[in-house]
Structure formats: C-alpha cells, structure tokens
mmCIF file of C-alpha atoms in Angstrom:
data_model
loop_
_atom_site.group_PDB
_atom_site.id
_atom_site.type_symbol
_atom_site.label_atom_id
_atom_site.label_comp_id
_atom_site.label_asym_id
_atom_site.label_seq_id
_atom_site.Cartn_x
_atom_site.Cartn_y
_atom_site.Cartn_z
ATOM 1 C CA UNK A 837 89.078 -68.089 17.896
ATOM 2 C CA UNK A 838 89.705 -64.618 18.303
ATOM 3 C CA UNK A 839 89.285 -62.792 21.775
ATOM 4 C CA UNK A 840 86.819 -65.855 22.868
ATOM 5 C CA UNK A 841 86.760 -68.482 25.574
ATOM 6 C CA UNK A 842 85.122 -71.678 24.475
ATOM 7 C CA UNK A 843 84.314 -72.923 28.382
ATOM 8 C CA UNK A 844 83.258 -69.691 29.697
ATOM 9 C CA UNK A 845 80.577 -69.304 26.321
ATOM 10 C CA UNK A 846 79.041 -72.704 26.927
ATOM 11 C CA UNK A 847 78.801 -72.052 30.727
ATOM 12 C CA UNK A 848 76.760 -69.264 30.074
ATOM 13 C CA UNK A 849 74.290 -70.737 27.649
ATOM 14 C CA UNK A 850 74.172 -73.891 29.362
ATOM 15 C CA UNK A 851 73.087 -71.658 32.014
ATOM 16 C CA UNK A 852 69.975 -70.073 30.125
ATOM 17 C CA UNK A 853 69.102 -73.502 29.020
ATOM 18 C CA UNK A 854 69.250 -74.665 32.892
ATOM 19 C CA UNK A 855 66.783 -71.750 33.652
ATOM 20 C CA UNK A 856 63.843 -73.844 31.175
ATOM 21 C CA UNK A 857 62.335 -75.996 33.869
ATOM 22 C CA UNK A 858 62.582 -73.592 36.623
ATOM 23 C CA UNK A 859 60.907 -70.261 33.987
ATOM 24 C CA UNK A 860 58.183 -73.293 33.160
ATOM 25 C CA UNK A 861 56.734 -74.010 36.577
ATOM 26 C CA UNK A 862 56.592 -70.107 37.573
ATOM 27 C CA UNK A 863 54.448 -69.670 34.396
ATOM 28 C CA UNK A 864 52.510 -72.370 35.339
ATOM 29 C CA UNK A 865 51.992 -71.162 38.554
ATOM 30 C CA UNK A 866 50.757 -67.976 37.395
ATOM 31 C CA UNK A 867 48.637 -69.714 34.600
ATOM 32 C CA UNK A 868 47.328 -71.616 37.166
ATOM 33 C CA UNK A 869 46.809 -68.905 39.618
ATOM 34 C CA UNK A 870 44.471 -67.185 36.322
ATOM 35 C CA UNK A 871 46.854 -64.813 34.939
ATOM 36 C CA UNK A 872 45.212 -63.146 32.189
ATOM 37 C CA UNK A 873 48.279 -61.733 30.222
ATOM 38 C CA UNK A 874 51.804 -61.436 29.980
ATOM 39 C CA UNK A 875 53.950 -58.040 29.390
ATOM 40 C CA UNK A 876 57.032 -58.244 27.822
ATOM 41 C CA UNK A 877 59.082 -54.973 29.538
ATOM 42 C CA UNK A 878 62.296 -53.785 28.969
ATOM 43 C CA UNK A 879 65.114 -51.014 28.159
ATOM 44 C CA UNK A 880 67.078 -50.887 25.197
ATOM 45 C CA UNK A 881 68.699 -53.750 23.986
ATOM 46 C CA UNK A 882 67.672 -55.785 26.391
ATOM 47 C CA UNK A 883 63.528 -54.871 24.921
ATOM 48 C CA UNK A 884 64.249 -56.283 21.613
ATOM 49 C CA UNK A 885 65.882 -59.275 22.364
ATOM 50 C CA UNK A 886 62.272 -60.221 23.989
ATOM 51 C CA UNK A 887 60.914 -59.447 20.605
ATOM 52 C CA UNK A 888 61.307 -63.082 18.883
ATOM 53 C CA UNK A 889 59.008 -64.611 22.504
ATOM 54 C CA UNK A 890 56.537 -61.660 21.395
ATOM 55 C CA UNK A 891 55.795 -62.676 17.654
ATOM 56 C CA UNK A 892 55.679 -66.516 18.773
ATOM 57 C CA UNK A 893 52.699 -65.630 20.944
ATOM 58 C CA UNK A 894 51.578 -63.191 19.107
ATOM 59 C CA UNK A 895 51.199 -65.681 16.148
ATOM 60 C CA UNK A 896 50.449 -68.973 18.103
ATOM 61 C CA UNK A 897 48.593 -68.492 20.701
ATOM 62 C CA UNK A 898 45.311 -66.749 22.321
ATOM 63 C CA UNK A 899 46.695 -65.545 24.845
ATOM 64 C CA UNK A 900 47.189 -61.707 25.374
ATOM 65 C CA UNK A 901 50.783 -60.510 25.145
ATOM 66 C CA UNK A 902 51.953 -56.905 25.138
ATOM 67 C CA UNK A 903 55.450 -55.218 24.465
ATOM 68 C CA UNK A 904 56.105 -51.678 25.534
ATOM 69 C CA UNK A 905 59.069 -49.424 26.494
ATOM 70 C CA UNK A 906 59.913 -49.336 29.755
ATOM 71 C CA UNK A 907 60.496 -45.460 29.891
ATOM 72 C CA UNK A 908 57.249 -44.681 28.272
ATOM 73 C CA UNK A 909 54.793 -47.104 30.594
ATOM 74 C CA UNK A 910 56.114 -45.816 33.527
ATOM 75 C CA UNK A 911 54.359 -42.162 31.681
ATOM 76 C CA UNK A 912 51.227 -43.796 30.555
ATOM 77 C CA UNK A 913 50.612 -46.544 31.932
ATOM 78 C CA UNK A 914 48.264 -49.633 30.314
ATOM 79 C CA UNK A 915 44.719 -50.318 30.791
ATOM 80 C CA UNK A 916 45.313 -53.792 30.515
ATOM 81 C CA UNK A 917 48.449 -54.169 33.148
ATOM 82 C CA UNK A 918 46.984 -55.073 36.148
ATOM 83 C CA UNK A 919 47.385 -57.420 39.151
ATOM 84 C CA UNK A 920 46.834 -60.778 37.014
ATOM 85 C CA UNK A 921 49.339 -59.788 34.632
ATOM 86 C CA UNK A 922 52.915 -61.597 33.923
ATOM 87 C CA UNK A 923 55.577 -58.893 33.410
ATOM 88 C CA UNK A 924 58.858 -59.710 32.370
ATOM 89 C CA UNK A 925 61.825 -57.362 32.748
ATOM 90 C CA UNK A 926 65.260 -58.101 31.460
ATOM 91 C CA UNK A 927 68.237 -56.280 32.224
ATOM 92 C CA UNK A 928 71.970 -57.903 32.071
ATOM 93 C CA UNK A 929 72.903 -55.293 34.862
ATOM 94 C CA UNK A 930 70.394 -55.413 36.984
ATOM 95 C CA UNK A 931 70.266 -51.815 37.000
ATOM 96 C CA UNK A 932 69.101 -50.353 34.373
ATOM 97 C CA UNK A 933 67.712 -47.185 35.649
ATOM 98 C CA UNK A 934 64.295 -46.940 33.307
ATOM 99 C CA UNK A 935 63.304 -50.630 34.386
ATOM 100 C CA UNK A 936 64.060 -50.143 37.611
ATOM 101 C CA UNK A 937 61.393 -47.267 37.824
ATOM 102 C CA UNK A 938 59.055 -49.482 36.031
ATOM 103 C CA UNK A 939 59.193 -52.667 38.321
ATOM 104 C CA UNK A 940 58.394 -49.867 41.343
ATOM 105 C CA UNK A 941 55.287 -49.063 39.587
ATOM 106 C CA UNK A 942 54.603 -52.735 38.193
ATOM 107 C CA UNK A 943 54.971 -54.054 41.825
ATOM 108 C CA UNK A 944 52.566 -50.689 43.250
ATOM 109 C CA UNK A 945 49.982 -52.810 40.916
ATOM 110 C CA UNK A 946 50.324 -56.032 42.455
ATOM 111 C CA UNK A 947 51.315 -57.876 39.254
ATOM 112 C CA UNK A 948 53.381 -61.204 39.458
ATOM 113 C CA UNK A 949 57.470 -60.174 38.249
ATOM 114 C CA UNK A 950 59.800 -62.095 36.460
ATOM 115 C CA UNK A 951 63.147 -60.602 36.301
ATOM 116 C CA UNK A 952 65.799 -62.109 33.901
ATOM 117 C CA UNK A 953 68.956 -60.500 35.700
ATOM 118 C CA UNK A 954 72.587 -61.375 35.101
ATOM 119 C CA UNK A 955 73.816 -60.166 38.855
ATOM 120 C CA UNK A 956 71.611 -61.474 41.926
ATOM 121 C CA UNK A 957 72.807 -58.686 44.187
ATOM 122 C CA UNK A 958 70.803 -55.550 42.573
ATOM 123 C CA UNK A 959 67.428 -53.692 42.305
ATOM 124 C CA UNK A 960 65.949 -55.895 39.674
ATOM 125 C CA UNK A 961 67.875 -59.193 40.795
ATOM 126 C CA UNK A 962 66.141 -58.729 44.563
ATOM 127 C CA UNK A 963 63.010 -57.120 43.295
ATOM 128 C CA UNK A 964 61.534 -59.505 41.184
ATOM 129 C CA UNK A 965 58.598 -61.589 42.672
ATOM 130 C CA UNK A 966 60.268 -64.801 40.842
ATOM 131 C CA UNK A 967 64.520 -63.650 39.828
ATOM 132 C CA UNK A 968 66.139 -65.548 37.007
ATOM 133 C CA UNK A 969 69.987 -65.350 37.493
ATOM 134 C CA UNK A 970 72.456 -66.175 34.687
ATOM 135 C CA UNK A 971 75.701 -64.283 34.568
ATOM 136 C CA UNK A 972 76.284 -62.974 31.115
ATOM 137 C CA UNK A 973 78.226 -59.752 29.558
ATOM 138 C CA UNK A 974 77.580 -58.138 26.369
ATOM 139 C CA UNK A 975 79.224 -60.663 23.813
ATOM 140 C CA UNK A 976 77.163 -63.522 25.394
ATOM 141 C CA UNK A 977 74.003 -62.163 26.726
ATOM 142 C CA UNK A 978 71.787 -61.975 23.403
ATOM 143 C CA UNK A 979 71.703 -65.867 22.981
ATOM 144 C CA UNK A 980 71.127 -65.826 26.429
ATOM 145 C CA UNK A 981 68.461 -63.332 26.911
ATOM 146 C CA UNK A 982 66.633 -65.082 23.738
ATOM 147 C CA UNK A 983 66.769 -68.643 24.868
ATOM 148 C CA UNK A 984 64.924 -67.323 28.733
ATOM 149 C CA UNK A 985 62.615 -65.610 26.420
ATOM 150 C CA UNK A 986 61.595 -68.459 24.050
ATOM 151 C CA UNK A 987 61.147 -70.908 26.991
ATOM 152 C CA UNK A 988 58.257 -68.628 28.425
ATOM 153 C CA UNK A 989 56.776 -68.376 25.534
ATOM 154 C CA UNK A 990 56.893 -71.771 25.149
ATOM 155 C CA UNK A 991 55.592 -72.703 28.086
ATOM 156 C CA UNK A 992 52.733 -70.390 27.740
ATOM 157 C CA UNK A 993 51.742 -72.851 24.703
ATOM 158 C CA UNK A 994 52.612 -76.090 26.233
ATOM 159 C CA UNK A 995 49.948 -75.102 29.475
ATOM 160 C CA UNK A 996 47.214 -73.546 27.523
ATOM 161 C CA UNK A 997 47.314 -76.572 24.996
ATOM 162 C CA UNK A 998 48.502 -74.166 22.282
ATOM 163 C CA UNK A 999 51.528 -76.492 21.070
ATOM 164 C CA UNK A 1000 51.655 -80.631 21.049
ATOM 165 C CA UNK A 1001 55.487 -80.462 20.475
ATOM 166 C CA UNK A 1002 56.788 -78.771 22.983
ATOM 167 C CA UNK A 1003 59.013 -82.081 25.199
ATOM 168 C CA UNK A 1004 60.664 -82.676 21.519
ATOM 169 C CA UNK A 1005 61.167 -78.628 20.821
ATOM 170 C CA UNK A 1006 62.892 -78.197 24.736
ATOM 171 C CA UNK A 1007 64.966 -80.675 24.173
ATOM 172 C CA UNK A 1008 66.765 -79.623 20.932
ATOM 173 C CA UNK A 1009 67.114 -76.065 22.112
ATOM 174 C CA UNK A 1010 69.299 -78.443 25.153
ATOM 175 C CA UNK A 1011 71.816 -78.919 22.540
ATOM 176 C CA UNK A 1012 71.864 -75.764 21.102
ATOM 177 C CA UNK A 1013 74.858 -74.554 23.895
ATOM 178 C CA UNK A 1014 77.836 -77.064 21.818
ATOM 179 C CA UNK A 1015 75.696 -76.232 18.572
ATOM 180 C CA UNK A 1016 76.236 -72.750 18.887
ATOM 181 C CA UNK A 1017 79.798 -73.440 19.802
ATOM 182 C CA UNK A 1018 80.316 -75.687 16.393
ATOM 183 C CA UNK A 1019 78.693 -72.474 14.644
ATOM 184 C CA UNK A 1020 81.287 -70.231 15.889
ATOM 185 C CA UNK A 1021 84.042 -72.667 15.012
ATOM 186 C CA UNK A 1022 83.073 -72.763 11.269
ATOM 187 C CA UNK A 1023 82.543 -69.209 11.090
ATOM 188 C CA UNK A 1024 85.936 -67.714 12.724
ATOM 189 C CA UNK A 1025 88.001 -68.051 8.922
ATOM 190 C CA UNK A 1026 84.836 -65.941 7.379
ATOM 191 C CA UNK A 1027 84.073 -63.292 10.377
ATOM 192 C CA UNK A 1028 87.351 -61.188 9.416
ATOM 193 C CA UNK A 1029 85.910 -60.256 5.910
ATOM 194 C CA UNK A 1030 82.646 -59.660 7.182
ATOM 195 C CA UNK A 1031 83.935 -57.507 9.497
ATOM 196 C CA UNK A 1032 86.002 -55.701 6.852
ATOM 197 C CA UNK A 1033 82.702 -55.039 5.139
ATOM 198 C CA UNK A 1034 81.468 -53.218 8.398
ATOM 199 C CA UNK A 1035 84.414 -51.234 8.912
ATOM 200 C CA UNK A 1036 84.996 -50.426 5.403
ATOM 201 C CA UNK A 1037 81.469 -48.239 5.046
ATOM 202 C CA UNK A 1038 80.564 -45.196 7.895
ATOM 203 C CA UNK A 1039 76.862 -46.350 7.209
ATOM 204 C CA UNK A 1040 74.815 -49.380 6.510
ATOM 205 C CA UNK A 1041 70.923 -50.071 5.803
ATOM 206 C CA UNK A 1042 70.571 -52.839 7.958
ATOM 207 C CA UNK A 1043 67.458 -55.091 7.207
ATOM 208 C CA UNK A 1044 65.828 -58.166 7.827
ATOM 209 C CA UNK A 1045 62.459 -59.885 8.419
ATOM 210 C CA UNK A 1046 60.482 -62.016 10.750
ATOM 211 C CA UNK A 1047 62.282 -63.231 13.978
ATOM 212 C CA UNK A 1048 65.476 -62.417 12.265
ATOM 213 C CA UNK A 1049 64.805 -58.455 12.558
ATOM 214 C CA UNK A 1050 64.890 -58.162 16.409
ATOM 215 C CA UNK A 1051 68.605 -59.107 15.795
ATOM 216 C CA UNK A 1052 69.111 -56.519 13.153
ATOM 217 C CA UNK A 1053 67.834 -53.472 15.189
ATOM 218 C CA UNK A 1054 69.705 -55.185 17.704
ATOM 219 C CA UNK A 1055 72.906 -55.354 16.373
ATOM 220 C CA UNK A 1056 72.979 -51.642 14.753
ATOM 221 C CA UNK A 1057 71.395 -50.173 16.878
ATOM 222 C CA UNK A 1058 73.451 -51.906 19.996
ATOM 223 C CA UNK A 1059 76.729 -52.845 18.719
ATOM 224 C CA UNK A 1060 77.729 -50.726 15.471
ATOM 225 C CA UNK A 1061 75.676 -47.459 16.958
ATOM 226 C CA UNK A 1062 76.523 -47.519 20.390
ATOM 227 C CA UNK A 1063 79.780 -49.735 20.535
ATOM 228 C CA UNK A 1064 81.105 -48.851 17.286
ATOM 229 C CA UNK A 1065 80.011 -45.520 16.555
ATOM 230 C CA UNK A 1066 79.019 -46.195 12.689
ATOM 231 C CA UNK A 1067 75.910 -44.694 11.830
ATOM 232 C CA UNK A 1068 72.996 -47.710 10.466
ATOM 233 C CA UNK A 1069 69.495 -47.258 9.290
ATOM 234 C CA UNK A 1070 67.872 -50.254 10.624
ATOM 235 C CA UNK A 1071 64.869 -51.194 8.517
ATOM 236 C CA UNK A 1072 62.010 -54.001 8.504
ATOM 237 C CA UNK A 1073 62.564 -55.835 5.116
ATOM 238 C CA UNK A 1074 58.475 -55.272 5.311
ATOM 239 C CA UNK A 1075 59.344 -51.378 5.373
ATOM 240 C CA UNK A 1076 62.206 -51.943 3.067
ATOM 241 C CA UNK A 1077 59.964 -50.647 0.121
ATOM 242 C CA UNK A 1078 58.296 -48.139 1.513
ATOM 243 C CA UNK A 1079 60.775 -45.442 1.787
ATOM 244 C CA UNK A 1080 64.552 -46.564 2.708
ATOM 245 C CA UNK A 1081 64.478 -47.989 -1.104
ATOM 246 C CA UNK A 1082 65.336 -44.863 -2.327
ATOM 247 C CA UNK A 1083 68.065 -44.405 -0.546
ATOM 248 C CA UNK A 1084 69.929 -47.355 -2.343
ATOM 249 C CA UNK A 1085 72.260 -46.473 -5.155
ATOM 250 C CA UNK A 1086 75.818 -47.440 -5.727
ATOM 251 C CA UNK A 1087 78.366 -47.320 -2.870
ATOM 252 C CA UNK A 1088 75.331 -48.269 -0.474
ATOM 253 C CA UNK A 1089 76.186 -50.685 2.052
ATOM 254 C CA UNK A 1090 73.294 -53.075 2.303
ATOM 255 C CA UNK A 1091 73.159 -55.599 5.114
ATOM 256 C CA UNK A 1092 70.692 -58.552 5.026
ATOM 257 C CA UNK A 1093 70.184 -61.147 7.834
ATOM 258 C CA UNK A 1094 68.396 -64.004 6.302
ATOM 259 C CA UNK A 1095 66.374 -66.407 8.779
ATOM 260 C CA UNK A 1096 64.820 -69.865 8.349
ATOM 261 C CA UNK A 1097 60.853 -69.267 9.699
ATOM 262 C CA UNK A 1098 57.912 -68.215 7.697
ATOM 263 C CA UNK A 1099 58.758 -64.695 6.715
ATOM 264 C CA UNK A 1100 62.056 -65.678 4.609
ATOM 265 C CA UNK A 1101 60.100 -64.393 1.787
ATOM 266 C CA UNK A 1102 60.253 -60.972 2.466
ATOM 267 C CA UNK A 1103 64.332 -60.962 3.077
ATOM 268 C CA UNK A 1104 64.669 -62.393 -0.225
ATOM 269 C CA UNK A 1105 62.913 -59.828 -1.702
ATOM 270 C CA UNK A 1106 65.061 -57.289 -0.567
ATOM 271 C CA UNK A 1107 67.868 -59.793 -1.701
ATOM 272 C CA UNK A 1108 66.258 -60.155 -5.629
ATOM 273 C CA UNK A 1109 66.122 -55.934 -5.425
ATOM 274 C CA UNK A 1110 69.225 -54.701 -4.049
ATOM 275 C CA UNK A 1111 72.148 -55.797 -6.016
ATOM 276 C CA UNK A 1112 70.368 -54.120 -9.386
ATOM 277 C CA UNK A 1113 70.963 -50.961 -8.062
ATOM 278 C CA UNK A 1114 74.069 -51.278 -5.218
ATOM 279 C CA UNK A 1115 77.254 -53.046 -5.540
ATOM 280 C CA UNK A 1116 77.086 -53.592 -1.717
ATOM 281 C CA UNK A 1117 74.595 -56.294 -0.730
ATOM 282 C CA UNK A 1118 75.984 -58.683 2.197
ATOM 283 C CA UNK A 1119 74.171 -61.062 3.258
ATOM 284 C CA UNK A 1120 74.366 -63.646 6.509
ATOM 285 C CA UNK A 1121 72.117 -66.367 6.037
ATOM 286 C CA UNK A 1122 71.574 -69.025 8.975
ATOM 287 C CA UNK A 1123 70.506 -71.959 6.153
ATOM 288 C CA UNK A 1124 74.325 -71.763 6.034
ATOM 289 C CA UNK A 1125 74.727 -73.195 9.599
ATOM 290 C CA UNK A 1126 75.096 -76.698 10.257
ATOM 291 C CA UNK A 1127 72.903 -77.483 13.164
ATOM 292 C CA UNK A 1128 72.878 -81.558 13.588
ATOM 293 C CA UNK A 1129 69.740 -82.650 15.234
ATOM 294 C CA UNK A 1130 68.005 -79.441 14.909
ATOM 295 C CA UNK A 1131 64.356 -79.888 13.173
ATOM 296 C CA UNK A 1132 63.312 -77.437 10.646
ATOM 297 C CA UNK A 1133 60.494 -76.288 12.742
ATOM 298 C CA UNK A 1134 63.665 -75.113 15.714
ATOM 299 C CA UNK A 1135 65.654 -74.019 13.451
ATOM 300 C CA UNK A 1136 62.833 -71.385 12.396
ATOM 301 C CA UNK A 1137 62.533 -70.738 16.088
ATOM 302 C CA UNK A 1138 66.298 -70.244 16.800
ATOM 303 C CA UNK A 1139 67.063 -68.018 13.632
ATOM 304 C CA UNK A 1140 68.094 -65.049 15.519
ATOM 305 C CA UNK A 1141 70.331 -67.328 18.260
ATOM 306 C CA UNK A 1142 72.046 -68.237 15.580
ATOM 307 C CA UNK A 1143 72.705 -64.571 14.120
ATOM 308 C CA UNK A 1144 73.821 -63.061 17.210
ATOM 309 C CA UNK A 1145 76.315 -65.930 18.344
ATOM 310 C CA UNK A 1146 77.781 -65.558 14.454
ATOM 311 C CA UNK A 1147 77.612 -61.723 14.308
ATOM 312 C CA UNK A 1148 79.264 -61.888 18.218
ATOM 313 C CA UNK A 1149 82.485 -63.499 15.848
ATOM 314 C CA UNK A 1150 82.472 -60.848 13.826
ATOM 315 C CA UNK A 1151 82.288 -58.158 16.154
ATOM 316 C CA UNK A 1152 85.495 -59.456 17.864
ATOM 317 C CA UNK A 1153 87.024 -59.035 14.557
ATOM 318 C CA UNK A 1154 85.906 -55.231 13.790
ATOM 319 C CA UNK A 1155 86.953 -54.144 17.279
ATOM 320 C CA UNK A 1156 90.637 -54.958 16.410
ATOM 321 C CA UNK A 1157 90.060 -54.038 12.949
ATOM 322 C CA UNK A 1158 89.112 -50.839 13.714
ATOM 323 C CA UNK A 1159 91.439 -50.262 17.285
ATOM 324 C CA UNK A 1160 87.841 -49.727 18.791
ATOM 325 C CA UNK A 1161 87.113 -51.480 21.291
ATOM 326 C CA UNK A 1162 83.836 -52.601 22.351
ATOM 327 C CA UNK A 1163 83.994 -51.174 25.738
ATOM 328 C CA UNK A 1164 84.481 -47.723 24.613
ATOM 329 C CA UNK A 1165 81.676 -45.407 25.414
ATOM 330 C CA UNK A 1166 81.374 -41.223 24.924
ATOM 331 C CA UNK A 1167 77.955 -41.285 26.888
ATOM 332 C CA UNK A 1168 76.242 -44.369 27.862
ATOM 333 C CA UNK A 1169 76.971 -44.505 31.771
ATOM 334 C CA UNK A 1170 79.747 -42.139 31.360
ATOM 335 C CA UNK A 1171 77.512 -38.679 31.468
ATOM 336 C CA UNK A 1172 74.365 -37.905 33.408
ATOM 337 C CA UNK A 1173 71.271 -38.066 31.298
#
C-alpha cells in the first residue's frame, strides 16, 4: 500500500482497543460514585470524532449527555456541568490550546476528567483526573479516537442496564484492528480513482447521514479544508434539502458517505436525487466492506471506523496526486491566532 505501514497501523488500534477495559472501570467508578452526566468536550477535529459516542447515548440511553465546543464553554459556561459530571477531552497533541483552557476551568469545578491524549508528557496528558494514552498521528488517530469514544459510551449502557449485548459487542470491535487492516488491503487498487475524483474538482458538497456524518464534516472540514486546501460544503443529508439542493447542477461534485445504522435512509435519498441533476455523484458505501465476524448490529456501530480507515487510503493517494502533502500548513500552528 501506498505511504502506509501495516505493523505500525495495527499497533495503534490495537492500542485503542487495549484502552476498553481500563475506559470501563473509570466509568464505573464514576457511575458508581453518582455521576449524573457526561460531557463530551473537545477542539476541532478531535470534537467531532466524539460525535458517533454522542448520538449512541443520545438515542439509547437515559442518561444525560452533552456536546459543546471547547472555545465557547470556557465563555459561557453550562448550568448543568458541575462537580458530578464526566467530561471527556480529546486531543491527539495534548496541547491543544482551547482544551487546555477548558480542562483549567472544568477542574476549578471539581468535575471527574478523562483525557484521551496521544503524548503522556503534556498539559492534557498530566492533567486529566483519569489520562488515556495511545500514540497516534493524523492518518491513524480518527479510528482511534472513535473506538475510545464508543467504549464509554458503551459502558455507560452496559452499567446502567441500558444494553444486554454489550460482552458480545466488545468483543467484535477486538477484531476490528486486522479487520480494518483487510479493509485497507481491498481498497488500495480503488483509492487512486477516488482520489482523482477529489483532486479533479476545487469544491465538493460533502454529505452524509447518521453516524456516518461526523466523518464527513470530519474529513472536509479536516483533511480536504485544512490539509488540502479544496474548498467543501459539508452538509447533513437531513439538511441536504433544505437549501444546499440548489446548489446542485451539472459539473457539481457530490460526495456521499453511505453507512450501515438506522439513518441509511436519508443518504439514499440524497443518492435517488442527485444524479438527475449532476453528473458528479460519488459515493463510498461501507455495505461494500467485508467485515468477517462483524454482526449487523456492529457494523451499524462501526460505520464511520470504517470510512475514515478507507478515506485515510485515499488521502495518501491525493497527497501525491496533487504534490501536496498532508503536512503542509499556511496557518494552523504556523501563525499566532
């Protein structure tokens, strides 16, 4: 495969999947302890790969969960973060200046802090109350970020009785690390024209639905914005008719990610519109995927895993494509803002 070490890949998301036990008892602990909600914090891209943990809860369980921007809480504030609240702040570097302000505050409240850090040896890797270390960079942490994620929010349902599955659900996602790497094997011959779809447009409507369209904002907002400087409109396939419809007309570059959980539906309406009126509809499906072993009910769960750890493939492709690499940066950490 292009640009891509096998060993080093499953090290790291063997790594996230080693964290499960470990992020299960500290949740328990602070069930246990009468924890009354959990905040999911973060800064950039790091905030929406939470997102997928957020609608499971949101849609399974009782229990309160809240999602904000780091940036803007530290402003505000919330009436219900207080000292029996879970926060969770992610953030590969450890550093990332907005969360860093925000676990000062969080802490200044007295509630319990999970950090989900990919360097020990920072603010957020020694300030947490309970630090979660797996070393990551930017072409591996999204799969890793979402599989920490999804095992505290499934261990919020396991210990409030919300789920009677859990045992058989944890131990698929175990396989998922060689899975993932069997994904990326029978993707590498297709990732090149993908890639040449990106590179071949200076803008894309970018849409998707359900757990899938955390990984959609993600990726153009993340990767073709800010590594790849081509301009996306990211849009909910919910929102998809209320507005961005009208922008589609021939020459539009549509891109659709397709999941497998409940709101499908809604991608393939956006899939029956589009091609009447654009000659550009791409779509990347994870139904395509083999994933031996994997139950339906997972595979809903681990739509946007899937996505990223394909769409990582083609990135590799379009930063050679386009002599761009990655890496490059005008602003981010370059200027003062």
């Amino acid at each position: 495969m292009l640009n891509f070490d096998e060993q080093r890949f499953l090290r790291i998301q063997s790594g996230a999947v080693a964290l499960g036990p470990r992020l299960d008892a500290v949740i328990r602990a602070c069930l246990d302890k009468g924890a009354e909600n959990i905040f999911f914090l973060g800064t950039g891209g790091a905030a929406i790969l939470m997102q997928p943990a957020v609608q499971l809860l949101q849609r399974k369980s009782c229990f309160p969960v809240f999602a904000d921007l780091a940036a803007e809480l530290v402003v505000t504030g919330s009436a219900n973060l207080t000292e029996k609240s879970i926060v969770v702040i992610p953030s590969l570097s450890g550093t990332t200046k907005e969360s860093v302000v925000l676990l000062d505050k969080v802490k200044e409240i007295g509630a319990t802090v999970l950090t989900l850090v990919g360097h020990e040896d920072t603010p957020l890797g020694k300030g947490g109350d309970h630090t979660f270390v797996n070393f990551a960079e930017d072409d591996t942490s999204c799969e890793s970020f979402y599989l920490q994620s999804l095992f505290i929010a499934l261990s919020i349902l396991r210990h409030r009785g919300e789920i009677d599955n859990c045992e058989q659900i944890v131990g698929e996602l175990e396989r998922l690390p060689q899975l993932l790497l069997d994904v990326k094997r029978s993707y590498e011959a297709k990732a090149e024209h993908f890639a040449k779809i990106l590179a071949g447009s200076d803008y894309h409507i970018i849409t998707a639905a359900g757990n899938a369209w955390p990984e959609a904002s993600y990726y153009g907002m993340c990767i073709l914005e800010e590594m790849q400087w081509i301009r996306t409109r990211p849009v909910h396939a919910s929102d998809f008719f209320h507005g961005t419809l009208e922008l589609v007309e021939k020459g539009v570059s549509v891109i659709l990610f397709k999941g497998e959980d409940s709101l499908r539906p809604l991608a393939e309406r956006v899939e029956n519109f589009a091609p009447i009126y654009t000659d550009k509809l791409t779509v990347l499906d994870t139904a395509q995927f083999d994933l031996p072993g994997i139950s339906a009910e997972v595979r809903g769960l681990v739509s946007p895993i899937v996505l990223a750890t394909v769409l990582e493939r083609i990135s590799a492709h379009l930063e050679v494509m386009r002599n761009h690499p990655l890496t490059t940066r005008r602003y981010y950490k370059r200027v003062a803002y």
